[in-house]
Coordinates of C-alpha atoms and ligand atoms in Angstrom, one line a residue:
M1 CA 41.9 -21.1 -13.0
E2 CA 44.5 -23.5 -11.8
E3 CA 43.2 -26.8 -10.3
T4 CA 44.5 -27.9 -7.0
S5 CA 44.5 -31.7 -6.8
A6 CA 43.5 -33.7 -3.7
R7 CA 40.9 -31.5 -2.2
P8 CA 39.9 -32.4 1.3
G9 CA 36.4 -33.9 1.5
N10 CA 33.7 -32.2 3.5
F11 CA 30.1 -33.1 4.4
I12 CA 28.7 -31.1 1.4
R13 CA 30.8 -33.1 -1.0
T14 CA 29.6 -36.2 0.7
I15 CA 26.0 -35.1 0.1
I16 CA 26.7 -34.3 -3.5
D17 CA 28.5 -37.5 -4.1
G18 CA 25.5 -39.4 -2.7
D19 CA 23.1 -37.4 -4.9
R20 CA 25.1 -38.2 -7.9
K21 CA 25.3 -41.8 -7.1
V22 CA 21.5 -42.2 -7.1
G23 CA 21.3 -40.0 -10.2
K24 CA 19.5 -37.1 -8.6
N25 CA 19.3 -34.0 -10.9
G26 CA 20.8 -36.1 -13.6
G27 CA 24.1 -35.9 -11.7
L28 CA 24.2 -32.2 -12.4
V29 CA 25.6 -29.7 -9.8
V30 CA 24.2 -26.2 -10.0
T31 CA 25.1 -23.8 -7.1
R32 CA 24.9 -20.1 -6.7
F33 CA 26.3 -17.2 -4.7
P34 CA 23.3 -15.0 -3.8
P35 CA 24.4 -11.7 -2.2
E36 CA 22.1 -8.9 -1.3
P37 CA 23.6 -5.8 -2.8
N38 CA 23.6 -3.9 0.4
G39 CA 27.3 -3.7 1.2
Y40 CA 30.7 -4.8 0.1
L41 CA 31.7 -8.4 0.3
H42 CA 33.8 -9.5 3.2
I43 CA 36.1 -12.5 3.9
G44 CA 33.1 -14.5 5.1
H45 CA 31.5 -14.1 1.7
A46 CA 34.8 -15.2 0.1
K47 CA 34.4 -18.5 2.0
S48 CA 30.9 -18.9 0.4
I49 CA 32.2 -17.9 -3.1
C50 CA 35.1 -20.3 -3.0
L51 CA 32.8 -23.1 -1.8
N52 CA 30.0 -22.5 -4.3
F53 CA 32.2 -21.8 -7.4
G54 CA 34.6 -24.5 -6.3
L55 CA 32.0 -27.2 -6.1
A56 CA 30.6 -26.2 -9.5
R57 CA 34.1 -26.3 -11.0
D58 CA 35.0 -29.7 -9.4
Y59 CA 31.8 -31.4 -10.4
G60 CA 31.7 -29.9 -13.9
G61 CA 28.6 -28.0 -13.1
R62 CA 27.9 -24.3 -12.9
C63 CA 27.6 -21.5 -10.3
H64 CA 25.3 -18.6 -10.7
L65 CA 25.9 -15.1 -9.4
R66 CA 22.5 -13.9 -8.3
F67 CA 21.7 -10.6 -6.6
D68 CA 19.0 -11.1 -4.1
D69 CA 17.8 -7.6 -4.6
T70 CA 14.4 -7.7 -2.8
N71 CA 14.9 -4.8 -0.4
P72 CA 15.5 -1.6 -2.4
A73 CA 15.8 0.5 0.8
A74 CA 19.3 -0.8 1.5
E75 CA 20.5 -1.6 -2.0
D76 CA 22.7 0.3 -4.4
V77 CA 24.3 -0.2 -7.8
E78 CA 27.7 0.7 -6.3
Y79 CA 27.4 -2.6 -4.3
V80 CA 26.3 -4.6 -7.3
D81 CA 29.4 -3.4 -9.2
S82 CA 31.8 -4.0 -6.3
I83 CA 30.4 -7.5 -5.8
M84 CA 31.0 -8.4 -9.4
D85 CA 34.6 -6.9 -9.2
D86 CA 35.3 -8.9 -6.1
V87 CA 34.1 -12.2 -7.3
R88 CA 36.1 -11.8 -10.5
W89 CA 39.2 -10.7 -8.6
L90 CA 38.9 -13.9 -6.5
G91 CA 39.3 -15.8 -9.7
F92 CA 35.7 -16.9 -10.4
D93 CA 33.5 -16.5 -13.4
W94 CA 29.8 -16.9 -13.6
G95 CA 29.9 -16.8 -17.4
E96 CA 26.4 -16.0 -18.7
H97 CA 24.8 -16.9 -15.4
L98 CA 24.2 -13.5 -13.9
Y99 CA 20.8 -13.1 -12.4
Y100 CA 18.7 -10.8 -10.3
A101 CA 15.9 -11.8 -8.0
S102 CA 14.2 -8.6 -9.2
D103 CA 13.9 -10.2 -12.7
Y104 CA 11.6 -12.8 -11.1
F105 CA 9.3 -10.2 -9.5
E106 CA 6.5 -10.9 -12.0
R107 CA 6.7 -14.6 -11.7
L108 CA 6.9 -14.5 -7.9
Y109 CA 3.8 -12.3 -7.9
Q110 CA 1.9 -14.8 -10.2
W111 CA 2.8 -17.5 -7.8
A112 CA 1.5 -15.5 -4.9
E113 CA -1.8 -15.2 -6.7
Q114 CA -1.7 -18.9 -7.1
L115 CA -1.3 -19.4 -3.4
V116 CA -4.2 -17.0 -2.8
L117 CA -6.4 -19.0 -5.2
A118 CA -5.5 -22.2 -3.4
G119 CA -6.5 -20.6 -0.1
K120 CA -2.9 -20.7 1.1
A121 CA -2.3 -17.0 1.5
F122 CA -4.3 -14.0 2.8
V123 CA -4.1 -10.2 3.0
C124 CA -3.6 -9.1 6.6
E125 CA -4.2 -5.7 8.1
L126 CA -2.7 -6.1 11.6
T127 CA -0.2 -3.4 12.4
P128 CA 3.4 -4.5 12.9
D129 CA 2.9 -4.3 16.7
E130 CA -0.3 -6.4 16.6
Q131 CA 1.4 -8.9 14.4
R132 CA 4.2 -9.2 16.9
A133 CA 1.7 -9.7 19.7
Y134 CA -0.2 -12.4 17.7
R135 CA 3.0 -14.2 16.8
G136 CA 3.5 -15.9 20.1
T137 CA 6.9 -16.9 21.5
L138 CA 9.2 -19.8 21.3
T139 CA 7.3 -21.4 24.2
E140 CA 3.8 -20.2 23.3
P141 CA 1.8 -20.6 20.1
G142 CA 0.6 -17.6 18.2
K143 CA -3.0 -16.5 17.6
N144 CA -4.7 -16.4 14.2
S145 CA -5.0 -13.1 12.6
P146 CA -8.7 -11.8 12.5
F147 CA -8.1 -11.4 8.7
R148 CA -7.1 -15.0 8.2
D149 CA -10.5 -16.3 7.0
R150 CA -11.1 -13.8 4.3
S151 CA -12.5 -15.3 1.1
V152 CA -10.3 -16.2 -1.8
E153 CA -12.1 -13.5 -3.9
E154 CA -11.5 -10.8 -1.3
N155 CA -7.8 -11.8 -0.9
L156 CA -7.3 -11.8 -4.6
D157 CA -8.9 -8.4 -5.0
L158 CA -6.9 -6.9 -2.1
L159 CA -3.7 -8.3 -3.4
R160 CA -4.3 -6.9 -6.9
R161 CA -5.1 -3.5 -5.4
M162 CA -2.0 -3.7 -3.2
R163 CA 0.0 -4.2 -6.4
A164 CA -1.9 -1.4 -8.1
G165 CA -0.9 1.1 -5.4
E166 CA -4.3 1.7 -3.9
F167 CA -3.0 1.4 -0.3
P168 CA -0.4 3.4 1.6
D169 CA 2.9 1.9 2.6
G170 CA 2.6 -0.6 5.4
A171 CA -1.2 -0.7 5.3
K172 CA -1.5 -4.3 4.4
V173 CA 0.7 -7.4 3.9
L174 CA 0.2 -10.7 2.2
R175 CA 0.8 -13.6 4.5
A176 CA 1.1 -17.4 3.9
K177 CA -1.5 -19.4 5.7
I178 CA 0.5 -22.2 7.4
G179 CA -0.3 -22.3 11.1
M180 CA 0.1 -20.1 14.1
A181 CA 0.9 -23.0 16.4
S182 CA 3.9 -24.2 14.6
P183 CA 6.9 -24.6 16.9
N184 CA 9.0 -23.0 14.2
L185 CA 8.3 -19.3 14.3
N186 CA 9.2 -18.9 10.6
L187 CA 6.1 -20.9 9.8
R188 CA 3.6 -18.8 11.7
D189 CA 1.8 -17.3 8.7
P190 CA 5.0 -15.5 7.5
I191 CA 4.7 -12.3 5.4
M192 CA 5.3 -12.7 1.7
Y193 CA 4.7 -9.1 0.5
R194 CA 4.8 -5.7 2.0
I195 CA 3.8 -2.4 0.5
K196 CA 6.8 -0.1 0.2
R197 CA 7.2 2.7 -2.2
F198 CA 10.9 2.6 -3.0
H199 CA 12.7 3.2 -6.2
H200 CA 14.4 0.0 -7.1
H201 CA 17.8 0.2 -8.9
R202 CA 16.6 -2.2 -11.6
T203 CA 12.8 -2.2 -11.6
G204 CA 12.5 1.6 -11.0
D205 CA 9.0 2.5 -9.8
R206 CA 7.2 -0.4 -11.4
W207 CA 6.5 -2.1 -8.1
C208 CA 5.2 -0.7 -4.8
I209 CA 5.0 -4.1 -3.2
Y210 CA 8.1 -6.1 -2.7
P211 CA 8.6 -9.8 -1.9
M212 CA 10.1 -10.7 1.5
Y213 CA 13.5 -12.4 1.3
D214 CA 12.0 -15.7 2.4
W215 CA 9.4 -15.8 -0.3
A216 CA 11.9 -14.7 -3.0
H217 CA 15.0 -16.5 -2.1
G218 CA 14.1 -20.2 -2.2
L219 CA 11.9 -19.7 -5.3
S220 CA 14.7 -17.8 -7.1
D221 CA 16.8 -20.9 -6.6
A222 CA 13.9 -23.0 -7.9
I223 CA 13.6 -20.9 -11.0
E224 CA 17.3 -21.2 -11.8
G225 CA 17.3 -24.9 -11.3
I226 CA 19.8 -24.8 -8.5
T227 CA 20.5 -28.3 -7.3
H228 CA 22.2 -27.5 -4.0
S229 CA 21.3 -24.3 -2.2
I230 CA 24.2 -23.8 0.1
C231 CA 23.7 -21.3 2.8
T232 CA 24.8 -20.5 6.3
L233 CA 23.4 -22.1 9.4
E234 CA 21.0 -19.3 10.4
F235 CA 18.8 -20.4 7.5
E236 CA 18.4 -23.9 8.8
A237 CA 15.1 -22.9 10.5
H238 CA 13.9 -21.3 7.3
R239 CA 14.3 -24.4 5.2
P240 CA 10.9 -25.8 6.2
L241 CA 9.4 -22.6 5.0
Y242 CA 11.2 -22.7 1.6
D243 CA 10.1 -26.3 1.3
W244 CA 6.5 -25.4 2.1
F245 CA 6.4 -22.7 -0.5
I246 CA 7.7 -25.0 -3.2
E247 CA 5.3 -27.7 -2.2
Q248 CA 2.4 -25.4 -2.8
L249 CA 3.5 -24.9 -6.4
P250 CA 3.2 -28.2 -8.2
G251 CA 5.8 -28.8 -10.9
V252 CA 8.3 -26.3 -9.5
H253 CA 11.9 -27.6 -9.2
H254 CA 12.9 -28.3 -5.6
P255 CA 16.5 -27.4 -4.8
Q256 CA 18.1 -29.1 -1.8
Q257 CA 19.2 -26.6 0.9
V258 CA 22.4 -27.5 2.7
E259 CA 23.6 -25.3 5.6
F260 CA 27.2 -24.8 6.8
A261 CA 28.8 -22.7 9.5
R262 CA 29.6 -19.1 8.6
L263 CA 33.1 -17.9 8.9
N264 CA 33.9 -15.9 12.1
L265 CA 37.4 -14.4 12.3
D266 CA 39.0 -13.0 15.5
Y267 CA 40.1 -9.4 15.9
T268 CA 37.5 -8.2 13.4
V269 CA 33.8 -7.9 12.7
L270 CA 32.0 -9.4 9.8
S271 CA 28.6 -8.1 10.1
K272 CA 27.6 -5.8 7.3
R273 CA 25.8 -3.5 9.7
M274 CA 29.0 -3.0 11.7
L275 CA 31.1 -2.6 8.6
I276 CA 28.7 0.1 7.3
E277 CA 29.1 1.8 10.6
L278 CA 32.9 1.9 10.3
V279 CA 32.6 3.4 6.9
T280 CA 29.9 6.0 7.6
G281 CA 31.4 6.9 10.9
K282 CA 34.7 7.5 9.1
H283 CA 36.7 5.1 11.3
V284 CA 38.2 3.9 8.1
S285 CA 38.8 5.6 4.8
G286 CA 36.1 3.5 3.0
W287 CA 35.0 0.0 2.1
D288 CA 38.4 -0.6 0.6
D289 CA 40.4 0.7 3.5
P290 CA 43.3 -1.8 3.8
R291 CA 42.3 -2.6 7.4
M292 CA 38.8 -3.6 6.4
P293 CA 38.0 -7.4 6.3
T294 CA 36.3 -6.7 2.9
I295 CA 37.6 -8.3 -0.2
A296 CA 38.1 -4.7 -1.6
G297 CA 40.1 -4.0 1.6
F298 CA 42.3 -7.1 1.3
R299 CA 42.9 -6.3 -2.4
R300 CA 44.0 -2.7 -1.5
R301 CA 46.1 -4.1 1.2
G302 CA 48.0 -6.3 -1.2
Y303 CA 46.6 -9.7 -0.4
T304 CA 46.5 -12.1 -3.4
P305 CA 43.4 -13.9 -4.6
E306 CA 45.5 -17.1 -4.3
S307 CA 46.1 -16.6 -0.6
I308 CA 42.4 -16.0 0.1
R309 CA 41.4 -19.1 -1.9
D310 CA 44.0 -21.1 0.0
F311 CA 42.6 -19.8 3.3
A312 CA 39.1 -20.7 2.3
E313 CA 40.3 -24.2 1.4
R314 CA 42.2 -24.6 4.7
I315 CA 39.4 -23.5 7.0
G316 CA 37.1 -26.0 5.3
V317 CA 33.4 -26.3 5.8
A318 CA 31.7 -27.6 8.9
K319 CA 28.3 -27.8 10.6
A320 CA 29.5 -26.2 13.9
D321 CA 30.2 -22.6 14.5
S322 CA 33.8 -21.6 15.3
V323 CA 36.1 -18.7 15.3
V324 CA 39.1 -18.7 13.0
D325 CA 42.4 -17.2 14.0
T326 CA 43.3 -14.2 11.8
G327 CA 46.9 -15.4 12.1
M328 CA 45.8 -18.3 9.8
L329 CA 44.8 -15.9 7.0
E330 CA 48.1 -14.0 7.5
A331 CA 50.0 -17.2 7.3
C332 CA 48.4 -17.9 3.9
I333 CA 49.5 -14.6 2.4
R334 CA 53.0 -15.1 3.9
E335 CA 53.2 -18.5 2.4
D336 CA 52.0 -17.3 -1.0
L337 CA 54.4 -14.4 -1.1
N338 CA 57.4 -16.2 0.3
T339 CA 58.3 -17.6 -3.1
K340 CA 56.9 -14.7 -5.2
A341 CA 58.0 -11.4 -3.6
K342 CA 61.6 -10.4 -4.1
R343 CA 63.5 -9.4 -1.0
V344 CA 64.8 -5.9 -0.8
A345 CA 65.7 -3.4 1.9
C346 CA 63.8 -0.6 3.5
V347 CA 64.8 1.4 6.6
H348 CA 61.7 2.4 8.4
D349 CA 63.1 4.6 11.1
P350 CA 66.5 5.8 9.9
L351 CA 69.5 6.4 12.1
R352 CA 72.6 7.9 10.4
V353 CA 75.9 5.9 10.6
V354 CA 79.1 7.5 9.5
I355 CA 81.9 5.1 8.7
E356 CA 85.0 7.1 9.7
N357 CA 87.6 5.1 8.0
Y358 CA 85.7 4.8 4.7
P359 CA 87.0 7.4 2.2
E360 CA 84.7 10.4 1.5
G361 CA 83.2 10.4 -2.0
Q362 CA 83.9 6.7 -2.5
T363 CA 81.2 4.3 -3.6
E364 CA 81.3 0.6 -4.2
E365 CA 78.5 -1.9 -5.1
F366 CA 77.6 -5.2 -3.7
E367 CA 75.7 -7.9 -5.5
A368 CA 72.6 -8.7 -3.6
P369 CA 70.3 -11.5 -4.7
Y370 CA 66.6 -10.8 -4.7
F371 CA 66.0 -14.3 -3.4
P372 CA 68.8 -15.3 -1.1
D373 CA 67.7 -18.9 -0.7
D374 CA 67.8 -19.4 -4.5
P375 CA 69.9 -16.6 -6.0
P376 CA 69.4 -17.6 -9.7
K377 CA 65.6 -17.6 -9.3
M378 CA 65.0 -13.8 -9.5
G379 CA 68.5 -12.5 -10.2
H380 CA 70.1 -9.7 -8.2
R381 CA 70.6 -6.0 -8.0
M382 CA 73.7 -4.0 -7.0
L383 CA 73.5 -2.2 -3.7
P384 CA 75.6 0.9 -3.4
F385 CA 77.7 1.4 -0.3
S386 CA 79.3 4.6 0.8
R387 CA 80.6 6.4 3.9
E388 CA 77.2 7.4 5.3
L389 CA 74.5 4.8 5.8
W390 CA 71.0 4.6 7.2
I391 CA 70.3 1.8 9.6
E392 CA 67.2 1.0 11.5
R393 CA 67.1 3.0 14.8
E394 CA 66.0 -0.1 16.7
D395 CA 69.1 -2.0 15.5
F396 CA 71.1 0.2 17.9
M397 CA 71.0 0.3 21.7
E398 CA 73.3 2.4 23.9
A399 CA 72.9 0.1 26.9
P400 CA 71.9 -3.2 25.4
P401 CA 70.5 -6.0 27.6
K402 CA 72.1 -9.4 27.4
G403 CA 71.1 -11.1 24.2
F404 CA 71.0 -8.0 22.0
Y405 CA 73.0 -9.0 19.0
R406 CA 72.9 -5.8 17.0
L407 CA 74.8 -2.6 17.2
A408 CA 76.0 -1.0 20.5
P409 CA 78.9 1.1 21.6
G410 CA 82.1 -1.0 21.1
K411 CA 80.2 -3.8 19.5
E412 CA 80.4 -5.2 16.0
V413 CA 77.6 -6.1 13.6
R414 CA 77.4 -7.5 10.0
L415 CA 75.9 -5.2 7.4
R416 CA 74.0 -7.6 5.1
F417 CA 76.0 -8.2 1.9
S418 CA 78.8 -5.7 2.7
Y419 CA 81.1 -5.3 5.7
V420 CA 81.4 -5.8 9.4
I421 CA 81.3 -2.5 11.2
K422 CA 82.0 -1.5 14.8
C423 CA 80.4 1.3 16.7
T424 CA 83.0 3.8 18.0
G425 CA 80.9 6.8 19.0
V426 CA 77.4 8.1 19.6
I427 CA 76.2 11.6 18.8
K428 CA 73.2 13.0 20.6
D429 CA 71.1 16.2 20.2
D430 CA 70.4 18.6 23.1
A431 CA 67.5 16.5 24.2
G432 CA 69.7 13.4 24.5
K433 CA 68.3 11.7 21.5
V434 CA 70.8 9.6 19.5
V435 CA 71.1 11.3 16.1
E436 CA 74.2 9.7 14.6
L437 CA 76.6 6.8 15.1
R438 CA 80.3 6.9 14.4
C439 CA 81.6 3.5 13.2
T440 CA 84.6 1.9 11.6
Y441 CA 84.5 -0.8 9.0
D442 CA 86.7 -3.8 8.6
P443 CA 87.9 -4.0 4.9
E444 CA 88.8 -7.7 5.5
T445 CA 85.2 -8.6 5.9
K446 CA 84.0 -7.8 2.4
N447 CA 80.6 -9.4 1.6
A448 CA 80.0 -9.8 5.3
N449 CA 79.9 -13.6 4.9
P450 CA 78.3 -15.0 8.0
K451 CA 80.6 -18.0 7.7
D452 CA 83.7 -15.9 8.1
G453 CA 84.4 -17.5 11.5
R454 CA 84.0 -14.3 13.4
K455 CA 81.9 -14.1 16.5
I456 CA 79.3 -11.7 15.5
G457 CA 75.7 -12.2 16.5
G458 CA 73.7 -10.1 14.2
T459 CA 73.3 -9.0 10.6
I460 CA 71.3 -5.9 9.9
H461 CA 70.1 -4.1 6.8
W462 CA 71.3 -0.7 5.7
L463 CA 71.1 1.8 2.8
S464 CA 73.6 4.3 1.5
V465 CA 72.4 7.8 2.4
A466 CA 73.6 9.2 -0.9
H467 CA 71.7 6.6 -2.9
A468 CA 68.6 5.8 -0.8
Q469 CA 65.2 7.0 -1.9
K470 CA 62.7 8.4 0.5
A471 CA 59.4 6.6 0.6
E472 CA 56.2 6.6 2.4
V473 CA 55.5 3.4 4.3
R474 CA 52.1 2.6 5.8
L475 CA 52.1 0.1 8.6
F476 CA 48.7 -1.5 8.8
D477 CA 47.7 -3.6 11.7
R478 CA 44.6 -5.3 13.0
L479 CA 41.6 -3.0 13.3
F480 CA 40.6 -4.2 16.8
T481 CA 42.6 -4.9 19.9
V482 CA 40.5 -7.7 21.2
P483 CA 39.7 -11.1 19.7
A484 CA 35.9 -10.6 19.9
P485 CA 35.1 -6.9 19.4
A486 CA 31.4 -7.7 18.8
G487 CA 31.2 -10.2 21.6
D488 CA 30.8 -7.7 24.5
K489 CA 27.2 -7.0 25.2
E490 CA 28.0 -4.1 27.5
R491 CA 30.3 -2.2 25.2
N492 CA 30.1 -1.0 21.7
F493 CA 32.5 -2.8 19.3
K494 CA 34.0 0.6 18.3
E495 CA 35.4 1.0 21.7
F496 CA 37.9 -1.7 20.8
L497 CA 39.2 -0.1 17.7
N498 CA 43.0 -0.3 17.6
P499 CA 44.4 3.3 17.7
N500 CA 47.6 2.0 16.1
S501 CA 46.0 0.2 13.2
L502 CA 47.6 2.6 10.8
V503 CA 51.0 4.2 11.4
V504 CA 52.4 6.3 8.5
L505 CA 56.1 6.7 8.1
K506 CA 56.9 9.6 5.9
D507 CA 60.7 9.4 6.3
A508 CA 61.4 5.8 5.4
Y509 CA 64.1 5.0 2.9
V510 CA 64.2 2.3 0.3
E511 CA 67.0 1.1 -1.9
P512 CA 67.4 2.9 -5.3
S513 CA 66.3 -0.1 -7.3
L514 CA 62.8 0.5 -6.0
S515 CA 62.3 4.0 -7.3
S516 CA 60.8 2.7 -10.5
I517 CA 58.8 -0.2 -9.0
E518 CA 55.4 -0.8 -10.6
P519 CA 52.3 0.1 -8.6
G520 CA 50.7 -3.1 -7.6
A521 CA 54.0 -5.0 -7.1
R522 CA 54.7 -6.9 -3.9
V523 CA 58.0 -7.1 -2.1
Q524 CA 59.5 -8.5 1.1
F525 CA 61.3 -5.9 3.1
E526 CA 63.9 -8.0 4.7
R527 CA 63.4 -8.5 8.4
K528 CA 60.2 -6.5 8.2
G529 CA 57.4 -8.2 6.2
Y530 CA 55.6 -8.2 3.0
Y531 CA 54.6 -4.9 1.4
F532 CA 52.4 -3.8 -1.5
V533 CA 53.1 -0.8 -3.8
D534 CA 49.8 1.0 -3.4
P535 CA 48.2 1.3 -6.8
I536 CA 46.3 4.4 -6.1
D537 CA 48.5 6.7 -4.1
S538 CA 51.9 5.8 -5.6
K539 CA 53.2 8.3 -8.1
P540 CA 56.0 7.7 -10.7
G541 CA 59.2 7.8 -8.8
A542 CA 57.4 8.1 -5.4
P543 CA 56.1 4.7 -4.4
V544 CA 53.9 4.3 -1.3
F545 CA 54.4 1.0 0.4
S546 CA 51.6 -0.7 2.4
R547 CA 52.4 -3.4 4.8
I548 CA 50.4 -6.5 3.9
V549 CA 51.6 -8.5 6.9
P550 CA 54.7 -8.5 9.1
L551 CA 57.1 -11.4 8.9
R552 CA 56.0 -12.8 12.2
D553 CA 52.7 -13.0 14.0
S554 CA 53.2 -10.7 16.9
W555 CA 49.5 -11.2 18.0
A556 CA 49.8 -14.9 18.6
K557 CA 52.1 -14.3 21.5
Q558 CA 49.9 -11.5 22.8
S559 CA 46.7 -13.6 22.9
K560 CA 48.5 -16.5 24.4
G561 CA 50.0 -14.2 27.1
G562 CA 46.6 -12.9 27.8
K563 CA 45.1 -16.2 28.8
Ligands
LIG601 P1 25.4 -10.0 7.0 O1 24.5 -10.9 7.8 O2 26.7 -9.8 7.5 O3 24.7 -8.7 6.7 P2 24.6 -11.6 4.8 O4 24.8 -13.0 5.1 O5 23.2 -11.1 5.0 O6 25.6 -10.7 5.6 P3 24.4 -11.8 2.0 O7 24.7 -10.8 1.0 O8 23.0 -12.3 2.2 O9 25.0 -11.2 3.3 O10 25.4 -13.0 1.8 C1 25.5 -13.7 0.6 C2 26.0 -15.1 0.8 O11 27.2 -15.1 1.6 C3 24.9 -15.9 1.7 O12 24.7 -17.1 1.0 C4 25.5 -16.0 3.0 O13 25.1 -17.2 3.6 C5 27.0 -16.0 2.7 N1 27.8 -15.4 3.9 C6 27.6 -14.3 4.5 N2 28.4 -14.1 5.5 C7 29.1 -15.3 5.6 C8 30.1 -15.7 6.5 N3 30.6 -15.0 7.5 N4 30.7 -16.9 6.2 C9 30.3 -17.7 5.2 N5 29.3 -17.3 4.3 C10 28.7 -16.1 4.5
LIG602 MG1 21.6 -12.2 4.1

């Protein structure tokens, strides 16, 4: 992958620099990205991926991909596969360092026995309700479980029988013996194992007890020799527990946990639970619906991995929670495509224009550069011009307000790359809808050079009716209408779904050069935005264009106006 120079520093780099200076871990940097395979990855995960893989790359270390697959109830191989696809698509490679917490189940179990033997863990039979009652609150200490003082022999025997499947689900748990008075609730004799008969996608039915995330997570890092366990802030209060577990196991490597603020993005939700709800409730077409904030969704929408990596870099990492403007992500994709996507024409909502003084049956071609700011860069194509044209319906107004510089009765406009035309008549249907414009062209204005000295305000795009190709255009927009859809305690986030987040135009037209465009290509439709040739629904000769992002951020104005 390409290296970007001059990376901005951040507090994690400062910590790593300090560690390297004193020779900690022999100067080695080993990070990991540890998803639970219980959903598709979203843009928040992309931040974590870019951070972890980016640090490993910059410090000449390595980054592991580890599936924290300790909860078979919610996990699925579909998620495992999608996560690997997404990390690779983002441009990162774990090489041979692909791991599964489930591969450590035996080792974790042996360590659990070690804790039991050391009198640091016990088998508890309180019901979940009782455990909750015994746990205490933030302001009150908890109470010791009546099972806390079982002998080591009894605990060991019970734990082995738990593993052997002698007890029903939920009948017993193994708990760490730390202290019920700890001000940190995570340390109040937390559960290490529960009995749960679930088929695991990797270990099958070998286990009927499964480790809790807190028992497995930190120790998995330890097993892998992770030097810096980078995680989001909500795990800060779990750090003392991870540390405690490792301290009970002499000789085990001790990774250093560093917490950073998770990414929050406005106008969307990033909680897996909510994303699953959108998928199962069929509010979107799937995890890869182009409106989803998932990596699969962004990929289907036409975002580039470069733009997402750039976004991750720009938002940086911090210790304080904040909400990032979705406009910033959109700006990253615009910036990336600005120099990559050739500019072509598409009429979204066609209105017929007949040029009365242009000979019937005549065609001429105009040279139109793909990249007007730098014509030699991407070459050009020839745009056919004829007597009947499509223009954008919104580029005409019968009674225009002051400051409308496009077409109106008696007014002139430049047709990009061709001629100046003047509107001489308006034809309507019975309902009063404008169905056709009559115009004349000025042969003196060939190439519609904006520097021709004429006082004409606007330049619009157009297509020759006889040559244009019909195309489907999908206009995707933000999925929610409010900046914080999950932030309203009174209302369900789905009440804020944007009913116009997908508008399908079946009768759009594109220029003939696009009939053979490759699926997966990206273009700029001039004056409109950036579009992606949908790789799944496009057929040979029948491309489907998805709007990646409009040219301008129409939401920025809206949210400012709302204040
Ligand atoms: P959720 O809480 O939405 O269900 P999760 O955090 O439980 O997601 P994991 O699969 O555990 O999902 O996440 C894998 C890694 O990605 C973790 O290290 C986690 O800290 C990180 N991560 C998850 N969400 C974000 C986010 N919004 N911003 C940055 N990192 C994140
Ligand atoms: Mg998690």
